[in-house]
CSV table of C-alpha atoms in Angstrom, one decimal:
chain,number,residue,atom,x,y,z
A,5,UNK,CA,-0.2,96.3,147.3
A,6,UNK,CA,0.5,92.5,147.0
A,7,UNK,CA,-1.0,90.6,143.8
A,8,UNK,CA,-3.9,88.0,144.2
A,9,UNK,CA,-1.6,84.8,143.8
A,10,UNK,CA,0.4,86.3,147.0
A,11,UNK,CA,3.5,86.3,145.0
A,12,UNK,CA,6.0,89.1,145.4
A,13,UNK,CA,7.1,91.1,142.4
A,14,UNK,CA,10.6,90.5,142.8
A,15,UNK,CA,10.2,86.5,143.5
A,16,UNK,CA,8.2,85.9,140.2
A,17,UNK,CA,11.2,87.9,138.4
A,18,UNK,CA,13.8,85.8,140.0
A,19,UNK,CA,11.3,82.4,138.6
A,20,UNK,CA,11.1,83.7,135.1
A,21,UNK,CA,14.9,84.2,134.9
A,22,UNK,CA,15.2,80.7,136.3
A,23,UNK,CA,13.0,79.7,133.4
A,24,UNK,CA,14.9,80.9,130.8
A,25,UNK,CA,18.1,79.7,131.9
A,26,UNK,CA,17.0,76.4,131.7
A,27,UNK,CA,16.8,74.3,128.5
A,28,UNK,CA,14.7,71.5,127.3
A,29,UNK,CA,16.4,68.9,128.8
A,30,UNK,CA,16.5,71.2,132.1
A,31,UNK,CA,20.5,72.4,131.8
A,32,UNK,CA,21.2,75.3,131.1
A,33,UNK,CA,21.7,77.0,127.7
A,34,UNK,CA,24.9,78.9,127.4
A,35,UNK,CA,24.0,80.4,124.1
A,36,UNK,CA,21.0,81.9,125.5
A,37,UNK,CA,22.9,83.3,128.2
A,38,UNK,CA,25.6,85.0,126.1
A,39,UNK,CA,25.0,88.3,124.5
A,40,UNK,CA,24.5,88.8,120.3
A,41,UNK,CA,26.6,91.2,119.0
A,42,UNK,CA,29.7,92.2,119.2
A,43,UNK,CA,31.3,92.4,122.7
A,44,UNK,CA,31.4,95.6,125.2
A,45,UNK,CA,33.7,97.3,125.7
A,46,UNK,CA,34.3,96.1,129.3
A,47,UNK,CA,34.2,93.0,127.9
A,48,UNK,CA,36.8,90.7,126.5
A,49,UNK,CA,36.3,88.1,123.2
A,50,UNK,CA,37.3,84.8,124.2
A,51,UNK,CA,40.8,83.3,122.0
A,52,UNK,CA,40.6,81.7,118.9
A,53,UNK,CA,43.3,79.1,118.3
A,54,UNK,CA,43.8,77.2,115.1
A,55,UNK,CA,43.5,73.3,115.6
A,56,UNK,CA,46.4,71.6,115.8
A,57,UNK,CA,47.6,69.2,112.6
A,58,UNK,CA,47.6,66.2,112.2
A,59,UNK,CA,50.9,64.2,113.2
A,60,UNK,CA,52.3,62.5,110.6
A,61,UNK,CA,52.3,58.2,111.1
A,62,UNK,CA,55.1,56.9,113.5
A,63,UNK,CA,56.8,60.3,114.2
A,64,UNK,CA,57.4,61.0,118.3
A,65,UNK,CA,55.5,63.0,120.0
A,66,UNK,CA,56.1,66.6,120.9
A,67,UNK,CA,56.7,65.1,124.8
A,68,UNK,CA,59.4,62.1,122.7
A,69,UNK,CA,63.0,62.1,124.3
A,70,UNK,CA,65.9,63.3,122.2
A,71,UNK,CA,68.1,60.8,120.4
A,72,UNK,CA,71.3,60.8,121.8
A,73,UNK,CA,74.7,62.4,120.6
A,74,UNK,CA,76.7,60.6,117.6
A,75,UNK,CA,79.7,59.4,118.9
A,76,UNK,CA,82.6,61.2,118.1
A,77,UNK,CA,85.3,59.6,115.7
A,78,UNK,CA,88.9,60.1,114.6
A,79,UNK,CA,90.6,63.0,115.7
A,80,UNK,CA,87.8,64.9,118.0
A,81,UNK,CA,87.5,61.8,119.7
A,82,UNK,CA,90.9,62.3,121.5
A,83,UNK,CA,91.0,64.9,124.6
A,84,UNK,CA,92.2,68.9,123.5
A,85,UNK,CA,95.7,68.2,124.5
A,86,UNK,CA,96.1,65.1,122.3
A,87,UNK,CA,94.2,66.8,119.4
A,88,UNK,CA,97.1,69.9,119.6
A,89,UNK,CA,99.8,66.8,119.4
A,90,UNK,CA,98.1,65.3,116.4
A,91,UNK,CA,97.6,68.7,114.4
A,92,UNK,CA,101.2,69.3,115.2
A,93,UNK,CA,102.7,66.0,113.8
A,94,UNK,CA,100.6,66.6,110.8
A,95,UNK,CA,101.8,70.1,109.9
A,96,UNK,CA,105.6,68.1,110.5
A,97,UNK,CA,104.9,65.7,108.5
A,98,UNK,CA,103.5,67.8,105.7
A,99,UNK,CA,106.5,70.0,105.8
A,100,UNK,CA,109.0,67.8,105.7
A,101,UNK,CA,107.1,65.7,102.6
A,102,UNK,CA,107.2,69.2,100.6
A,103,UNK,CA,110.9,69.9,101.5
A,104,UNK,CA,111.6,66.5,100.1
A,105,UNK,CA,110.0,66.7,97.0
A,106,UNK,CA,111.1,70.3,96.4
A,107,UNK,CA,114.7,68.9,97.3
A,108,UNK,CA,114.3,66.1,94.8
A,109,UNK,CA,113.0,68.2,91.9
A,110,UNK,CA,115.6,70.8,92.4
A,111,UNK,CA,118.7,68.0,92.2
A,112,UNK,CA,116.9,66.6,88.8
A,113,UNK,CA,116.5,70.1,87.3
A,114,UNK,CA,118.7,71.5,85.0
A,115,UNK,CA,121.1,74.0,86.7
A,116,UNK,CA,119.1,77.3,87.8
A,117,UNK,CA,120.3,80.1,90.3
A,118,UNK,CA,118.7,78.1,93.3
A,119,UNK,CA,120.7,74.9,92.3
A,120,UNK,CA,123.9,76.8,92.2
A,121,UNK,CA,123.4,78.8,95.3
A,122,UNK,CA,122.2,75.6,97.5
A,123,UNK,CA,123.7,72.8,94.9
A,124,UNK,CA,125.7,71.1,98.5
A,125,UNK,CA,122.8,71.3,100.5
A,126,UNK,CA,120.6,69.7,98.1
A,127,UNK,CA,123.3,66.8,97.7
A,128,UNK,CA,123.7,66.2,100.6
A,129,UNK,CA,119.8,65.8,101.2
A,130,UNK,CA,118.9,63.7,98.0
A,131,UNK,CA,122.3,61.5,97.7
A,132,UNK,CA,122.8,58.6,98.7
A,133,UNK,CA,119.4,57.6,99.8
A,134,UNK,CA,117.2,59.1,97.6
A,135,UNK,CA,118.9,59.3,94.5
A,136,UNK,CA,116.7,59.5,91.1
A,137,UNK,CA,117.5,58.9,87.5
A,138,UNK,CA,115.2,58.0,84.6
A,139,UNK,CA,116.7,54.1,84.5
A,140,UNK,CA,114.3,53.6,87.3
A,141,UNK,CA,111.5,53.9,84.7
A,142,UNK,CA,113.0,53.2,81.4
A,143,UNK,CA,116.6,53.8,79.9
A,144,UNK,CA,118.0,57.2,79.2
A,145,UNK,CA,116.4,57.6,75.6
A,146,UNK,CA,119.4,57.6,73.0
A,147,UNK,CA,120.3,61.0,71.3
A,148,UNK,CA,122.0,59.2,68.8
A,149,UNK,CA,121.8,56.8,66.0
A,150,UNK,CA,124.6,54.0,66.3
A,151,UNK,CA,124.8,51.0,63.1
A,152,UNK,CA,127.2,48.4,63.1
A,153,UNK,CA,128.6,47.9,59.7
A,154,UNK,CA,130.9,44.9,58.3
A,155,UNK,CA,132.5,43.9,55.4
A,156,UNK,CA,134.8,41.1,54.5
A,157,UNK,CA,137.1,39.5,51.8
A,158,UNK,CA,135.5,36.5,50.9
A,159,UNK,CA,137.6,33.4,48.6
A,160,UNK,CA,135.8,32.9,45.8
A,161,UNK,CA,135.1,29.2,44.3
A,162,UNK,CA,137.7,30.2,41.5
A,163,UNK,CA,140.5,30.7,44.4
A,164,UNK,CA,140.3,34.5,44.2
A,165,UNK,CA,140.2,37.0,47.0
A,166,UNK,CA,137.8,39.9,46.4
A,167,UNK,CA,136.5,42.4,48.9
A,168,UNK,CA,133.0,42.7,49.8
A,169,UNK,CA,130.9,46.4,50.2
A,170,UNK,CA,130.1,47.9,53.2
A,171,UNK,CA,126.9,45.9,54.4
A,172,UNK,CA,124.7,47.7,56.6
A,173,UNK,CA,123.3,45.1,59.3
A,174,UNK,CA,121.5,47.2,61.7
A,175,UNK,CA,119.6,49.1,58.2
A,176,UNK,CA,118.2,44.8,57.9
A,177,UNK,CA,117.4,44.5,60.8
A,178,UNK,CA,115.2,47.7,60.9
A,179,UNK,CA,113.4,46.9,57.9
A,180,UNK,CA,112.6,43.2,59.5
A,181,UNK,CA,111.3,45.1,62.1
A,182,UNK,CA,109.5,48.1,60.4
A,183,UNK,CA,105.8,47.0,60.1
A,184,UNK,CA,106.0,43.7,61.8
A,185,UNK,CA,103.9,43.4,64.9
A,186,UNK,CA,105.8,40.7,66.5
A,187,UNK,CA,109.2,40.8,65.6
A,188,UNK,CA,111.8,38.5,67.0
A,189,UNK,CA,113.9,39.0,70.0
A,190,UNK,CA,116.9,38.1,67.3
A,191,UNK,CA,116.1,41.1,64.7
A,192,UNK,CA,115.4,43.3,67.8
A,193,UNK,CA,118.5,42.4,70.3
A,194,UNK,CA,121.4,40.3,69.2
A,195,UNK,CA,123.3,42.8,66.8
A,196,UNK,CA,122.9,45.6,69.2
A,197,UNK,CA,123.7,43.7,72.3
A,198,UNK,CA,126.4,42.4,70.9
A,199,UNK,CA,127.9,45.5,70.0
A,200,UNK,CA,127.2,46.9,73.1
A,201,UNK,CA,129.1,44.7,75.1
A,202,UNK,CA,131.9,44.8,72.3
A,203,UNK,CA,132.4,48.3,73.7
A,204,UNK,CA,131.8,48.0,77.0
A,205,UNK,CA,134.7,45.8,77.3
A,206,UNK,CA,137.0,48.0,75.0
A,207,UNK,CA,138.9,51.3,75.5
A,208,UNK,CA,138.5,54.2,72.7
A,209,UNK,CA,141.4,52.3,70.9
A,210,UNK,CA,139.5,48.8,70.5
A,211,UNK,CA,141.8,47.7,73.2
A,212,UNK,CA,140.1,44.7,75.3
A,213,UNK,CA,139.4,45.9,79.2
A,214,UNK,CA,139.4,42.6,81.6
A,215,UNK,CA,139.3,38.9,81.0
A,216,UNK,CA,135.9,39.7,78.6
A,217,UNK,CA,137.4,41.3,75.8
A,218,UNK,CA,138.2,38.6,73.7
A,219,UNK,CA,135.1,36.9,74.6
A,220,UNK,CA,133.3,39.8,73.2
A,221,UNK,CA,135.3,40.0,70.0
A,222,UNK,CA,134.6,36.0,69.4
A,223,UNK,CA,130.9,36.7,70.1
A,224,UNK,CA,130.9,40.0,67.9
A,225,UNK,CA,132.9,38.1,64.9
A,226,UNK,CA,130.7,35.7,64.9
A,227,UNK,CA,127.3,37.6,64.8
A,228,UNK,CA,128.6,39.2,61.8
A,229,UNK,CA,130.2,36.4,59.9
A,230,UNK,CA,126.7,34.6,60.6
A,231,UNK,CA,124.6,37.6,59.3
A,232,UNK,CA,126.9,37.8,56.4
A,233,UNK,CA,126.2,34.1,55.2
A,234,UNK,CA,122.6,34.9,55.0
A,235,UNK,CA,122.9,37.6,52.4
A,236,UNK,CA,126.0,35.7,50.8
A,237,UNK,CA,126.1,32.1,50.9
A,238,UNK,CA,129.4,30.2,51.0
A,239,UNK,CA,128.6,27.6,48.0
A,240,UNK,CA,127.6,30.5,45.5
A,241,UNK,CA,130.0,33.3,46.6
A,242,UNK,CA,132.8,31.8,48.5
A,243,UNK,CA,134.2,31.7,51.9
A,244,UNK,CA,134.5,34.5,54.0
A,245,UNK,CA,138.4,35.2,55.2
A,246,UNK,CA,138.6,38.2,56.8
A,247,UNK,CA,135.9,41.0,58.1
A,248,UNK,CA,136.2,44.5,59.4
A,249,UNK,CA,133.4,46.0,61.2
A,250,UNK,CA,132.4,49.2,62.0
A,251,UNK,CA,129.8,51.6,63.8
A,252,UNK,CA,128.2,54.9,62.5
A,253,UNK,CA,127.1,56.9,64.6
A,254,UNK,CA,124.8,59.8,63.9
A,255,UNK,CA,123.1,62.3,66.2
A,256,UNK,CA,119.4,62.8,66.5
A,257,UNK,CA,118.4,65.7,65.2
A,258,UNK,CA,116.6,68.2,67.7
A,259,UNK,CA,112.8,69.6,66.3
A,260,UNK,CA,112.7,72.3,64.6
A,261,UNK,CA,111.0,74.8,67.5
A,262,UNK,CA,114.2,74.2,69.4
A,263,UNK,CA,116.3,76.2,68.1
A,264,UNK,CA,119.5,74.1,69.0
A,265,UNK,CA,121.7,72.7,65.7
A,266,UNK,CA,123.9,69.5,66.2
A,267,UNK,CA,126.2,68.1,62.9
A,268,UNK,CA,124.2,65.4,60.8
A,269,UNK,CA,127.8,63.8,59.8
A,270,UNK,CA,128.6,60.3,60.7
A,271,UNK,CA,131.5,59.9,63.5
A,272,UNK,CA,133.2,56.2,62.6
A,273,UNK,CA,134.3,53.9,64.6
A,274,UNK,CA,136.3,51.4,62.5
A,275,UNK,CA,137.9,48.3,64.4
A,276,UNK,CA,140.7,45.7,62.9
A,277,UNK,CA,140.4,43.4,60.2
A,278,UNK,CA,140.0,40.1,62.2
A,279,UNK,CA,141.0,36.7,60.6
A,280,UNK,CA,137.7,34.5,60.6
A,281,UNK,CA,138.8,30.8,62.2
A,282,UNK,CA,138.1,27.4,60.6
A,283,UNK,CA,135.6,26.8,62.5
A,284,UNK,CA,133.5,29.6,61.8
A,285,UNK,CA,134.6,29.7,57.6
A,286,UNK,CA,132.7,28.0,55.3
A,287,UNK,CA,129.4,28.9,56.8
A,288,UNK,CA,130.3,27.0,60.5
A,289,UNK,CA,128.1,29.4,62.4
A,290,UNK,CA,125.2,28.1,63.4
């Protein structure tokens, strides 16, 4: 039976969906279109990604290139076969500096098992070229205590001779130097060094050794005789004829945790009288 407007059924259906599709502004609504609730189950819900954030200011995009290698440096910079060379000249190298120093210690220890099993080959390592001793540093340090003593027969103003007391010059001239923060090369040096070379230019039996023994004894007679005029002047005790000197030596003693004993006697070493020249009589040494 058709309707009085003469419209099928099935053409004013399709019109009113039309309808509703459309919006306001004639598109269409999508939100009308979808279905409320939740979805079927034939049906699937469309993803839900979080938004991406924010870059921070001035860093490269996720698209940026690279930056390119570092360069290498030292060692890795050379090709495999040249870094196997290096690593072996090191590990020579590093040997040999450990034999060395265990060569050196080993010729300035005291004697041990090692040293008397291998004592050759260790000389022949360490001497002549690398020989070591403390003097490269600082002198051996003295184990003993050595003072240079004199006495003399002096002519007194009445024409008397009379003999003079064992006069302890080095004991002055470490009480000049005891407490003094600049004491002077003289109080410090000339007695000593003139003493030492006194023996180095003598045997054991104050016999002179080369052309410099009688130099020394001039230079040694006159330190003394000089020294002696300070502590007894010529106008008001006399004039000094004659002086004997001698050295007493004494040995350090070790500390007490060492367990070692050495004597605590003086050993003497008593030279000549020697006759004291014009020159030098009568206070002539300057």
């Amino acid at each position: 039976m058709a309707s009085p407007t003469g419209t099928d059924a099935t053409g004013g259906a399709d019109a009113a969906a039309d309808e509703g599709l459309e919006g306001p502004d004639g598109a269409g609504s999508a939100q009308a279109a979808a279905p409320e609730g939740p979805a079927g189950p034939g049906r699937a819900a469309p993803p839900v990604t979080a938004p991406e954030p924010d870059a921070p200011a001035g860093a490269p995009g996720r698209d940026a290139p690279a930056p390119p290698p570092r360069p290498r440096t030292g060692v890795a910079a050379l090709s495999p076969r040249y870094q196997v060379v290096a690593a072996v000249t090191l590990a020579v190298v590093g040997v040999a500096a450990c034999v060395h120093l265990l060569m050196v210690f080993l010729s300035l220890a005291p004697a041990n098992t090692v040293t008397k099993q291998h004592g050759k080959a260790v000389e022949e390592w360490v001497y002549p070229e690398f020989e070591q001793n403390w003097k490269l540093f600082a002198p051996n340090p003295l184990q003993q205590n050595i003072a240079v003593q004199v006495r003399a027969v002096v002519r007194a103003r009445d024409g008397g001779l009379r003999t003079i007391g064992w006069t302890d010059l080095s004991a002055q001239d470490g009480a000049a130097i005891d407490g003094n923060l600049v004491p002077s090369h003289t109080q410090q040096n000339e007695l000593r060094r003139a003493w030492d070379f006194f023996t180095a230019t003598h045997s054991a039996d104050n016999r002179p050794v080369g052309l410099r023994g009688s130099l020394s004894e001039q230079y040694l007679r006159r330190t003394v005789v000089m020294r002696l005029y300070r502590t007894y002047p010529a106008g008001r005790d006399g004039v000094i004829q004659r002086v004997q000197i001698r050295s007493s030596t004494t040995n350090v003693q070790p500390p007490g945790w060492s367990g070692e004993r050495v004597s605590d006697k003086p050993v003497y070493r008593v030279l000549p009288w020697w006759t004291v020249t014009a020159d030098e009589a009568a206070g002539g040494v300057k």
